[in-house]
Coordinates of C-alpha atoms in Angstrom, one line a residue:
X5 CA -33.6 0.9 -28.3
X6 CA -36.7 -0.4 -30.0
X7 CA -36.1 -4.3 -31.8
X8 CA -37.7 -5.5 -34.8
X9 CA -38.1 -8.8 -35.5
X10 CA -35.7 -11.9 -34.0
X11 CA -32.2 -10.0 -32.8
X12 CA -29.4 -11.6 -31.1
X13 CA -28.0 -10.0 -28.3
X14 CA -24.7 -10.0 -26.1
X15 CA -25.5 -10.9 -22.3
X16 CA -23.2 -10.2 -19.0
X17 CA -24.3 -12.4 -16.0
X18 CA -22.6 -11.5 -12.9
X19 CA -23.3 -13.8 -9.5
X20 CA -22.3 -13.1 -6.6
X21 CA -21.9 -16.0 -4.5
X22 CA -22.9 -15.7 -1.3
X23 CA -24.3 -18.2 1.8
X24 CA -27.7 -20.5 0.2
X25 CA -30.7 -20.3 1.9
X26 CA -33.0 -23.1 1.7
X27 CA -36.7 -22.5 0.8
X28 CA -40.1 -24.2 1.8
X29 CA -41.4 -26.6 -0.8
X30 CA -44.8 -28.6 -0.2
X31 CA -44.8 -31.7 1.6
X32 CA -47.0 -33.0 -1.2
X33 CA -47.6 -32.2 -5.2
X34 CA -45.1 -29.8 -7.5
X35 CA -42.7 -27.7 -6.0
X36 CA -43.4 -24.2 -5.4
X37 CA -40.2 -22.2 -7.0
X38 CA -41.0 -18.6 -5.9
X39 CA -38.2 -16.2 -7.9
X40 CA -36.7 -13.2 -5.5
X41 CA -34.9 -10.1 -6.6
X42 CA -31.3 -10.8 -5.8
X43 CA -28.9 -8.3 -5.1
X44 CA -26.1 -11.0 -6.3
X45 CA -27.4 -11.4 -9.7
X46 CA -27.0 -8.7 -11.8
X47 CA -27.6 -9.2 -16.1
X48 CA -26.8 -6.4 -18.9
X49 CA -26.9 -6.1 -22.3
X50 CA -24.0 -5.4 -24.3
X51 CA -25.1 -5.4 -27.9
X52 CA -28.0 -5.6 -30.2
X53 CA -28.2 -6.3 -33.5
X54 CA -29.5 -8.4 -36.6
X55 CA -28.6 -12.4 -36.4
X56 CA -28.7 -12.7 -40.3
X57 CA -29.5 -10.4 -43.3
X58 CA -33.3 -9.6 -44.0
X59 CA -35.2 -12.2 -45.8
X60 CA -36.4 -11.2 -49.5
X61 CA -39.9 -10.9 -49.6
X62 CA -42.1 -10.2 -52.9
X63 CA -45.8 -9.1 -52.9
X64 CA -48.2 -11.2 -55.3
X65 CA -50.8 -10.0 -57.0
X66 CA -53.4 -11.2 -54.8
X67 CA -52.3 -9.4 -52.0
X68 CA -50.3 -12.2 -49.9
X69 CA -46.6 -11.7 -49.1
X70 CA -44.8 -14.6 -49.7
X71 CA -40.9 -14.8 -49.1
X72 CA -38.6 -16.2 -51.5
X73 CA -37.7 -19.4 -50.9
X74 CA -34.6 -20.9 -50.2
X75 CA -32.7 -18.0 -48.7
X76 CA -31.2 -18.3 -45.2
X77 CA -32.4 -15.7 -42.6
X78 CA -33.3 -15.7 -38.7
X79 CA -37.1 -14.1 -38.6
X80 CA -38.7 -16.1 -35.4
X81 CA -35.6 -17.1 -33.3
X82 CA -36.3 -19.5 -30.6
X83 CA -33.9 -21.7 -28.8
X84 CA -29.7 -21.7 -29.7
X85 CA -27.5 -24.6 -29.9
X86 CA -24.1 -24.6 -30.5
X87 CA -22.6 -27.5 -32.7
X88 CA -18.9 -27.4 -33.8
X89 CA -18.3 -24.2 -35.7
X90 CA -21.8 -23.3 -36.1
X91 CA -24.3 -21.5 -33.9
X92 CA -28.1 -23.2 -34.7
X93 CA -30.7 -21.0 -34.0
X94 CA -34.7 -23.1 -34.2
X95 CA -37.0 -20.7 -35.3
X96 CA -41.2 -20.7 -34.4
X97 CA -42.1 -19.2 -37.8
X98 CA -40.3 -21.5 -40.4
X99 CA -40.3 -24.9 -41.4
X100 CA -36.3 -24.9 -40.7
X101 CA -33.9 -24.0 -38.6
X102 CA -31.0 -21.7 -39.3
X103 CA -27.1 -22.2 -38.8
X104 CA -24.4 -19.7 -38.8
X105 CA -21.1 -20.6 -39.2
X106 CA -18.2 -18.8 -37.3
X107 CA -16.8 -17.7 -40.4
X108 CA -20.2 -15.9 -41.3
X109 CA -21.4 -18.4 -43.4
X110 CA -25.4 -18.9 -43.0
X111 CA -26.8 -22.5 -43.8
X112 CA -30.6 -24.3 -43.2
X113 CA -31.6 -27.7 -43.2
X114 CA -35.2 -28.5 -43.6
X115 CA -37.2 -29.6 -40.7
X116 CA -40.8 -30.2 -42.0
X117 CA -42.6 -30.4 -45.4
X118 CA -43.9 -26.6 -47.0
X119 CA -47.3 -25.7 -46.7
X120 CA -48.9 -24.9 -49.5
X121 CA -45.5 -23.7 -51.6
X122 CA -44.3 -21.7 -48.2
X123 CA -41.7 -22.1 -45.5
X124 CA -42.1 -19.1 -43.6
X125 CA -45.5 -18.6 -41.5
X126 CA -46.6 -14.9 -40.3
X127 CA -50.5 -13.0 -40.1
X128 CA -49.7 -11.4 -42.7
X129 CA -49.3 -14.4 -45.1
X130 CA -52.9 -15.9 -43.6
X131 CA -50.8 -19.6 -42.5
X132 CA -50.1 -18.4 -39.0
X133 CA -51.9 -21.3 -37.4
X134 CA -50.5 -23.8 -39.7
X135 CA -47.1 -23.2 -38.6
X136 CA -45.0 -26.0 -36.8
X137 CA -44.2 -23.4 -34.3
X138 CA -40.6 -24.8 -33.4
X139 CA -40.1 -22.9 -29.7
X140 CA -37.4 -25.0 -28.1
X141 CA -34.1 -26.9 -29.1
X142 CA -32.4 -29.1 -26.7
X143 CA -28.6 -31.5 -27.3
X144 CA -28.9 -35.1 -26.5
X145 CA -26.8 -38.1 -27.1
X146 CA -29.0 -41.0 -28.1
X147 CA -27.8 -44.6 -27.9
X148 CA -26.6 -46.1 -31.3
X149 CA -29.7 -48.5 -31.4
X150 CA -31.6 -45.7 -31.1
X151 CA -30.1 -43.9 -33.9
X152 CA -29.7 -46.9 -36.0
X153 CA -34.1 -47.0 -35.7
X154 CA -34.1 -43.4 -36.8
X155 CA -31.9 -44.2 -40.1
X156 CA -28.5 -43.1 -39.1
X157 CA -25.5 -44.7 -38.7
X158 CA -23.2 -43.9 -35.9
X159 CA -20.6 -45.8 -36.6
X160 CA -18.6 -47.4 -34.0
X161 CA -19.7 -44.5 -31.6
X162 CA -21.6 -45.7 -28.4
X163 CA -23.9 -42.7 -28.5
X164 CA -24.1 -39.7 -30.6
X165 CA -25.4 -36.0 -30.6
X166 CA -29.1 -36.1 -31.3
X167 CA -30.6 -32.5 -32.0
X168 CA -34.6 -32.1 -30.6
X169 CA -36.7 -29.3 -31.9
X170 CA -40.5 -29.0 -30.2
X171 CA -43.3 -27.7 -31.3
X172 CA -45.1 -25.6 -28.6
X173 CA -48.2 -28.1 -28.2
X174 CA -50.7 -24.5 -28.2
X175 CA -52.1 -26.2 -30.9
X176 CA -53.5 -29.9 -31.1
X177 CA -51.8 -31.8 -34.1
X178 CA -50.2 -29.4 -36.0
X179 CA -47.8 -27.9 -33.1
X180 CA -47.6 -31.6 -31.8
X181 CA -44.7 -32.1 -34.1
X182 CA -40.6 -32.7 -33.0
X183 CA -37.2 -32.8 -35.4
X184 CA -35.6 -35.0 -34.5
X185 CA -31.9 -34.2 -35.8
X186 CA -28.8 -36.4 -36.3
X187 CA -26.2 -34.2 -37.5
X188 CA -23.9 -34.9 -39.9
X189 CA -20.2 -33.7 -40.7
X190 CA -22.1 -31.8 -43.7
X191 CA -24.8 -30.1 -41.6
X192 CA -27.0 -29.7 -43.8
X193 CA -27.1 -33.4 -45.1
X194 CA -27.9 -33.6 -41.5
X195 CA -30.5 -36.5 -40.9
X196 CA -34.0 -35.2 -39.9
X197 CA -36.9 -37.3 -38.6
X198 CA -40.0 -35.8 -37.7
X199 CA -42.2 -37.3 -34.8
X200 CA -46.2 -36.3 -34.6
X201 CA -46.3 -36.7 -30.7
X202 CA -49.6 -36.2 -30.0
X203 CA -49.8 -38.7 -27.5
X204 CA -47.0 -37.2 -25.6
X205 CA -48.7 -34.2 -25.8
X206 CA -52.0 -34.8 -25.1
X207 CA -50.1 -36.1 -21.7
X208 CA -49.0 -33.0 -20.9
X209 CA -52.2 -31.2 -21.1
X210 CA -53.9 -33.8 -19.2
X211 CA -51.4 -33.3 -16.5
X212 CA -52.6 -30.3 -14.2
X213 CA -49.1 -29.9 -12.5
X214 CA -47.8 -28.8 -16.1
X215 CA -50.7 -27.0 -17.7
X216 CA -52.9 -26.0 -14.1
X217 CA -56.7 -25.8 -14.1
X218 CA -57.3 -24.6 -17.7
X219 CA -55.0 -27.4 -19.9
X220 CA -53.4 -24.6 -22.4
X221 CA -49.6 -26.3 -22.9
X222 CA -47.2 -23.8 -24.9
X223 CA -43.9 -25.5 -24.7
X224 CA -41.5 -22.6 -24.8
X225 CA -37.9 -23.7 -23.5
X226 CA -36.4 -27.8 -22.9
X227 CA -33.1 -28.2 -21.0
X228 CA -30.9 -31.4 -20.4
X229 CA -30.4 -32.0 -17.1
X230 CA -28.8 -34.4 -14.8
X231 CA -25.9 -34.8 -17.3
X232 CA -28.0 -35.4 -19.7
X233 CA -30.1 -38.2 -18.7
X234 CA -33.4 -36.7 -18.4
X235 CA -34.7 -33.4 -20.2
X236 CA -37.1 -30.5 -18.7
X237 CA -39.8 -29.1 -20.5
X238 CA -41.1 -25.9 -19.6
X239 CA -44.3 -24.9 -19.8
X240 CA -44.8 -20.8 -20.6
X241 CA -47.9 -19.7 -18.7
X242 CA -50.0 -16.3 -19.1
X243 CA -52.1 -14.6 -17.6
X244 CA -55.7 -16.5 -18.5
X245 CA -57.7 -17.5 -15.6
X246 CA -55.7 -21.0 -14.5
X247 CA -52.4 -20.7 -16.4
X248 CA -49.5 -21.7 -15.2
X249 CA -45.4 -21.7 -15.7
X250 CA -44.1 -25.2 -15.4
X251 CA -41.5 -28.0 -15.4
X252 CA -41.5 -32.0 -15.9
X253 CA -38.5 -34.0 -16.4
X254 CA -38.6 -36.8 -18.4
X255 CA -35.8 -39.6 -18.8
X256 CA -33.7 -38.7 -21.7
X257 CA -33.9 -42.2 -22.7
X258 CA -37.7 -42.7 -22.5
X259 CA -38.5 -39.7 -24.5
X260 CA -36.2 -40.7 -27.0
X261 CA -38.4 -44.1 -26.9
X262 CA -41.7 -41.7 -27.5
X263 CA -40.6 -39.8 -30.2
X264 CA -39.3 -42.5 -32.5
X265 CA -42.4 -44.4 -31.9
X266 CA -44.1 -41.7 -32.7
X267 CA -42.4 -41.0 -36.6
X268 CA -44.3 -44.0 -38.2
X269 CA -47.2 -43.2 -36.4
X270 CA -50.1 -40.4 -36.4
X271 CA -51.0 -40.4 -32.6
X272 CA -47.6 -42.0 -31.0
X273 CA -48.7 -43.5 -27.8
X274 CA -46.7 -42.6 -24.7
X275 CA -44.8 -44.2 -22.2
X276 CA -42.4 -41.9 -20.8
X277 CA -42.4 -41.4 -17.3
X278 CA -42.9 -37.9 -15.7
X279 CA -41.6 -36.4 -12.6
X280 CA -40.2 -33.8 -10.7
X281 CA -42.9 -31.0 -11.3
X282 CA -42.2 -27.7 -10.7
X283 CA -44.8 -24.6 -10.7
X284 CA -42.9 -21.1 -11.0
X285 CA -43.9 -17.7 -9.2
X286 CA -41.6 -15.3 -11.5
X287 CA -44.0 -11.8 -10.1
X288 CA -45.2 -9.9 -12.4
X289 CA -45.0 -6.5 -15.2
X290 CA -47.7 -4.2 -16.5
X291 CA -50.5 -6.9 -14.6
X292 CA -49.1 -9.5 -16.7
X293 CA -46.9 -12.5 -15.1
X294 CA -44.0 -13.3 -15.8
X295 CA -43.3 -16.8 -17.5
X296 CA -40.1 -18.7 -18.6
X297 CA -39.4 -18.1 -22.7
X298 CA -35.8 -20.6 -22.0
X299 CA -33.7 -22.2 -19.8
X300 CA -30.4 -24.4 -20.3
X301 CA -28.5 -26.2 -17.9
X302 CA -25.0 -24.8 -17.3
X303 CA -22.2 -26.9 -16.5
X304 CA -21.0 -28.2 -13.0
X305 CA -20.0 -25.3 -10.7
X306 CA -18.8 -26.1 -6.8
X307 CA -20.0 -22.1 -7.1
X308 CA -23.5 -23.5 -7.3
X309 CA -23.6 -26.3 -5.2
X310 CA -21.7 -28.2 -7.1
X311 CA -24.8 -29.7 -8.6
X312 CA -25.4 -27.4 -11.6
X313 CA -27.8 -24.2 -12.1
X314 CA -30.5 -23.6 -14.8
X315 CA -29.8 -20.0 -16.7
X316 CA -33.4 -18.8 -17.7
X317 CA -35.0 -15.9 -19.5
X318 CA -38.6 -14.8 -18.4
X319 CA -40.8 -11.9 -19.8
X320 CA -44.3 -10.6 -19.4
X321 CA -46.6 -10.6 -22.5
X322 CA -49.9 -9.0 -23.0
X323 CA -51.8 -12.1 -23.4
X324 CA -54.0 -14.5 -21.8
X325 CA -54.0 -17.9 -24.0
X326 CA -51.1 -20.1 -25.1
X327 CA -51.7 -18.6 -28.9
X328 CA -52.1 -14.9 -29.5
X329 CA -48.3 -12.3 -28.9
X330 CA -48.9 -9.7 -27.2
X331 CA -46.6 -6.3 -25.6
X332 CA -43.8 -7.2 -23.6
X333 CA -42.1 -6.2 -20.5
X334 CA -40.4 -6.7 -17.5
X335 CA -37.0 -9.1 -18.9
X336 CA -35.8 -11.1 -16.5
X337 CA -32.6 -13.1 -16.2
X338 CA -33.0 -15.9 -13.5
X339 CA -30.5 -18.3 -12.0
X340 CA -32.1 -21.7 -10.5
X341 CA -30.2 -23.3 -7.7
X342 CA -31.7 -26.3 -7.4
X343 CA -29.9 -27.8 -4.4
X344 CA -30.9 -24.9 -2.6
X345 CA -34.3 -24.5 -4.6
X346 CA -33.7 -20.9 -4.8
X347 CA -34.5 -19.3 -7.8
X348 CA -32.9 -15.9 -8.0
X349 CA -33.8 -13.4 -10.7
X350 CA -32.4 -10.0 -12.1
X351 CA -33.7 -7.0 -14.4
X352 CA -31.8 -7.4 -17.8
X353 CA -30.4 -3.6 -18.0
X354 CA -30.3 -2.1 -21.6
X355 CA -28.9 1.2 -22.1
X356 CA -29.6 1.8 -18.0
X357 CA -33.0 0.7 -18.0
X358 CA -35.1 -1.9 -17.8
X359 CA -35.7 -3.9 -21.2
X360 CA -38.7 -5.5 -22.5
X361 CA -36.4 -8.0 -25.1
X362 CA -38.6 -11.3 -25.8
X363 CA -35.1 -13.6 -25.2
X364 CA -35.9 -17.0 -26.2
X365 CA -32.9 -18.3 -26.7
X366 CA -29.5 -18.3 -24.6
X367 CA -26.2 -20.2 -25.0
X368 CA -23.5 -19.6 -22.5
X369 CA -20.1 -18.5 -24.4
X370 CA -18.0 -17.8 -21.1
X371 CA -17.9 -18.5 -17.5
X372 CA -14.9 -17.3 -15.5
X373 CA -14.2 -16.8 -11.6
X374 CA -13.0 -13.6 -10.4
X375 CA -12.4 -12.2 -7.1
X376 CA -11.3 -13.8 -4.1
X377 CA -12.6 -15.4 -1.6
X378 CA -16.1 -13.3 0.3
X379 CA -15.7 -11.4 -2.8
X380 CA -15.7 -14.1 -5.8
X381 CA -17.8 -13.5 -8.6
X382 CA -19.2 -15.7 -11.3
X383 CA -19.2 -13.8 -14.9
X384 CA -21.1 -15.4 -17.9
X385 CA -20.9 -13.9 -21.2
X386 CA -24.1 -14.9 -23.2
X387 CA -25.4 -14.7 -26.8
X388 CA -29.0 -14.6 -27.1
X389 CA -31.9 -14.9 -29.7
X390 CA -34.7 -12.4 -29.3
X391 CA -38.1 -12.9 -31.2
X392 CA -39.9 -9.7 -31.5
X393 CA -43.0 -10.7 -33.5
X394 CA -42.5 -8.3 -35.6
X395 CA -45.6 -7.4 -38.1
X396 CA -43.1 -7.1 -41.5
X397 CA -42.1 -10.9 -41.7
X398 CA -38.7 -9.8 -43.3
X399 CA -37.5 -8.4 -40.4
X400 CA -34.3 -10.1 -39.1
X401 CA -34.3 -12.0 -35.7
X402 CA -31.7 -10.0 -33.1
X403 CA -29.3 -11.4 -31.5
X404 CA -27.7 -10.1 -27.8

């Protein structure tokens, strides 16, 4: 079925766990992670449908759309979180992020100033490229020094639950920008702090073995890995001349370091250290490669090596620089082993075909074991955010 703007969907993930074969990596710079078709991976979708109610949008006399402000909707749905009772969906077209509650209720909380009287960004308002283009989310626990330096207060807790939203870096300065989130009882008293981390930034698109020969960073997905001590950022390539699809891990800590420094500051110098670079061959659709739109770390599993697995979502997009959207194809639903540094990937099946859903955002809601053993199977149930760039900015994110 055709989607309009961000949808949430219902996922199936179905592994079949068999014997792990380990791949070649090069003796020297980032790992190569080459995908292959898997017979043991299978992904469907189950359901389609709006995340939250249209937005209201009015035309003014000059000609501009402008949507109302105030009102709670999904529109550019990029990264899920779960918190509590509440589903918390980052969006790359708004200046906040969205929360649904359980019980239906639909909340935001404020990430980063208006621009010029407007919270939403879209062509057809003329702000596109002054949007903080929020395109991954990522849960943390930050020390209580830490938070304490940000303005919070954590209490007698030894660490608490840090939210980080980041901008996708495609553009210098004004996509340089990350939310840093303490969440409160009340989410949306929530405490935000915004860091311009340029210098963190400009880092990552000096580094070759994130951005390749031609520099463009588009930070698209952000995982926490190693229980949590470091975080991987993904870099989503296309299919300009040099582009790549990428991973660094940085210590969860260090970045933490980074980002507050970088709240009081225009150009935040940075210290973190980077390491573990990975450079991803996901194939191709329609002559355009396939990149990685998010990843998140699932939990523990003796089922995959006992050492973890990243879930990702990779498409194909008509486009050939970090800025412009373009057609999609070719969904893919990828499981990384990392002990066995296999990367296996699947077609995401809609309605018995293949599906061209922009998913870029994924939260595991159930994993379960069935089967016995030389038959066992892994079954994940997943709601997902899609963003469909859709050309009337009221158009609801989906959700599968």
């Amino acid at each position: 079925m055709p989607c309009t703007g961000s949808l949430a969907i219902a996922l199936v993930v179905v592994v079949l766990i068999a014997n792990s074969v380990t791949a070649d990596t090069p003796a020297t710079g980032p790992a190569i992670v080459r995908a292959e078709a898997s017979p043991s991976l299978s992904a469907r979708v189950l359901s389609v449908g709006p995340f939250v109610h249209k937005v209201r949008v009015r035309q003014a006399k000059d000609g501009v759309a402008t949507a109302s402000p105030g009102e709670p909707a999904v529109t550019g749905g990029s990264g899920i979180v779960r918190y509590g009772g509440w589903t918390i969906v980052a969006q790359d077209d708004s200046s906040d992020f969205a929360a649904i509650a359980d019980d239906g209720r639909v909340a935001r909380l404020r990430l980063f100033d208006p621009v010029d009287g407007r919270d939403r960004f879209h062509p057809s308002f003329g702000n596109k490229n002054r949007k903080p283009d929020i395109e991954a989310i990522v849960r943390v626990r930050a020390s209580a020094n830490l938070v304490r330096r940000l303005g919070g207060n954590p209490g007698h807790a030894r660490t608490s639950p840090v939210f980080l939203l980041f901008g996708s870096g495609s553009i210098r300065g004004v996509r340089d920008r990350v939310a840093i989130v303490v969440p409160s009882k009340t989410l949306t008293t929530s405490l935000v702090r915004v860091a311009t981390a340029t210098g963190l930034y400009d880092r990552l698109r000096a580094t070759p073995q994130v951005t390749g020969a031609n520099g463009q960073l588009n930070l698209e997905a952000a995982a926490a890995i190693d229980g949590g001590r470091a975080v991987r950022l993904y870099n989503r390539g296309n299919s300009g001349a040099g582009s790549i699809t990428a991973s660094v891990d940085i210590p969860t800590r260090e970045l933490l370091d980074d980002l507050s420094s970088a709240i009081d500051a225009s150009n935040g110098e940075s210290a973190a250290k980077f390491g573990n670079f990975k450079v991803y061959d996901i194939g191709s659709s329609g002559g355009f490669a396939i990149s990685i739109g998010e990843a998140i770390a699932l939990p523990k599993n003796a089922a995959f090596g006992g050492s973890g697995a990243i879930l990702i979502a990779g498409i194909a997009e008509a486009a050939t620089n970090a800025v412009d959207d373009g057609a999609t194809s070719g969904t893919v639903i990828g499981l990384h082993l990392e002990r066995d540094r296999r990367l296996l990937i699947t077609p995401v099946m809609q309605d018995g075909k293949p599906s061209s859903l922009k998913i870029e955002g994924l939260a595991v809601q159930s994993i379960r074991s069935v089967g016995g053993r030389g038959s066992r199977r892994i079954v994940m149930r997943v709601l997902g955010v899609v963003d469909a760039d859709h050309p009337d900015p009221s158009e609801p994110s989906q959700r599968v």
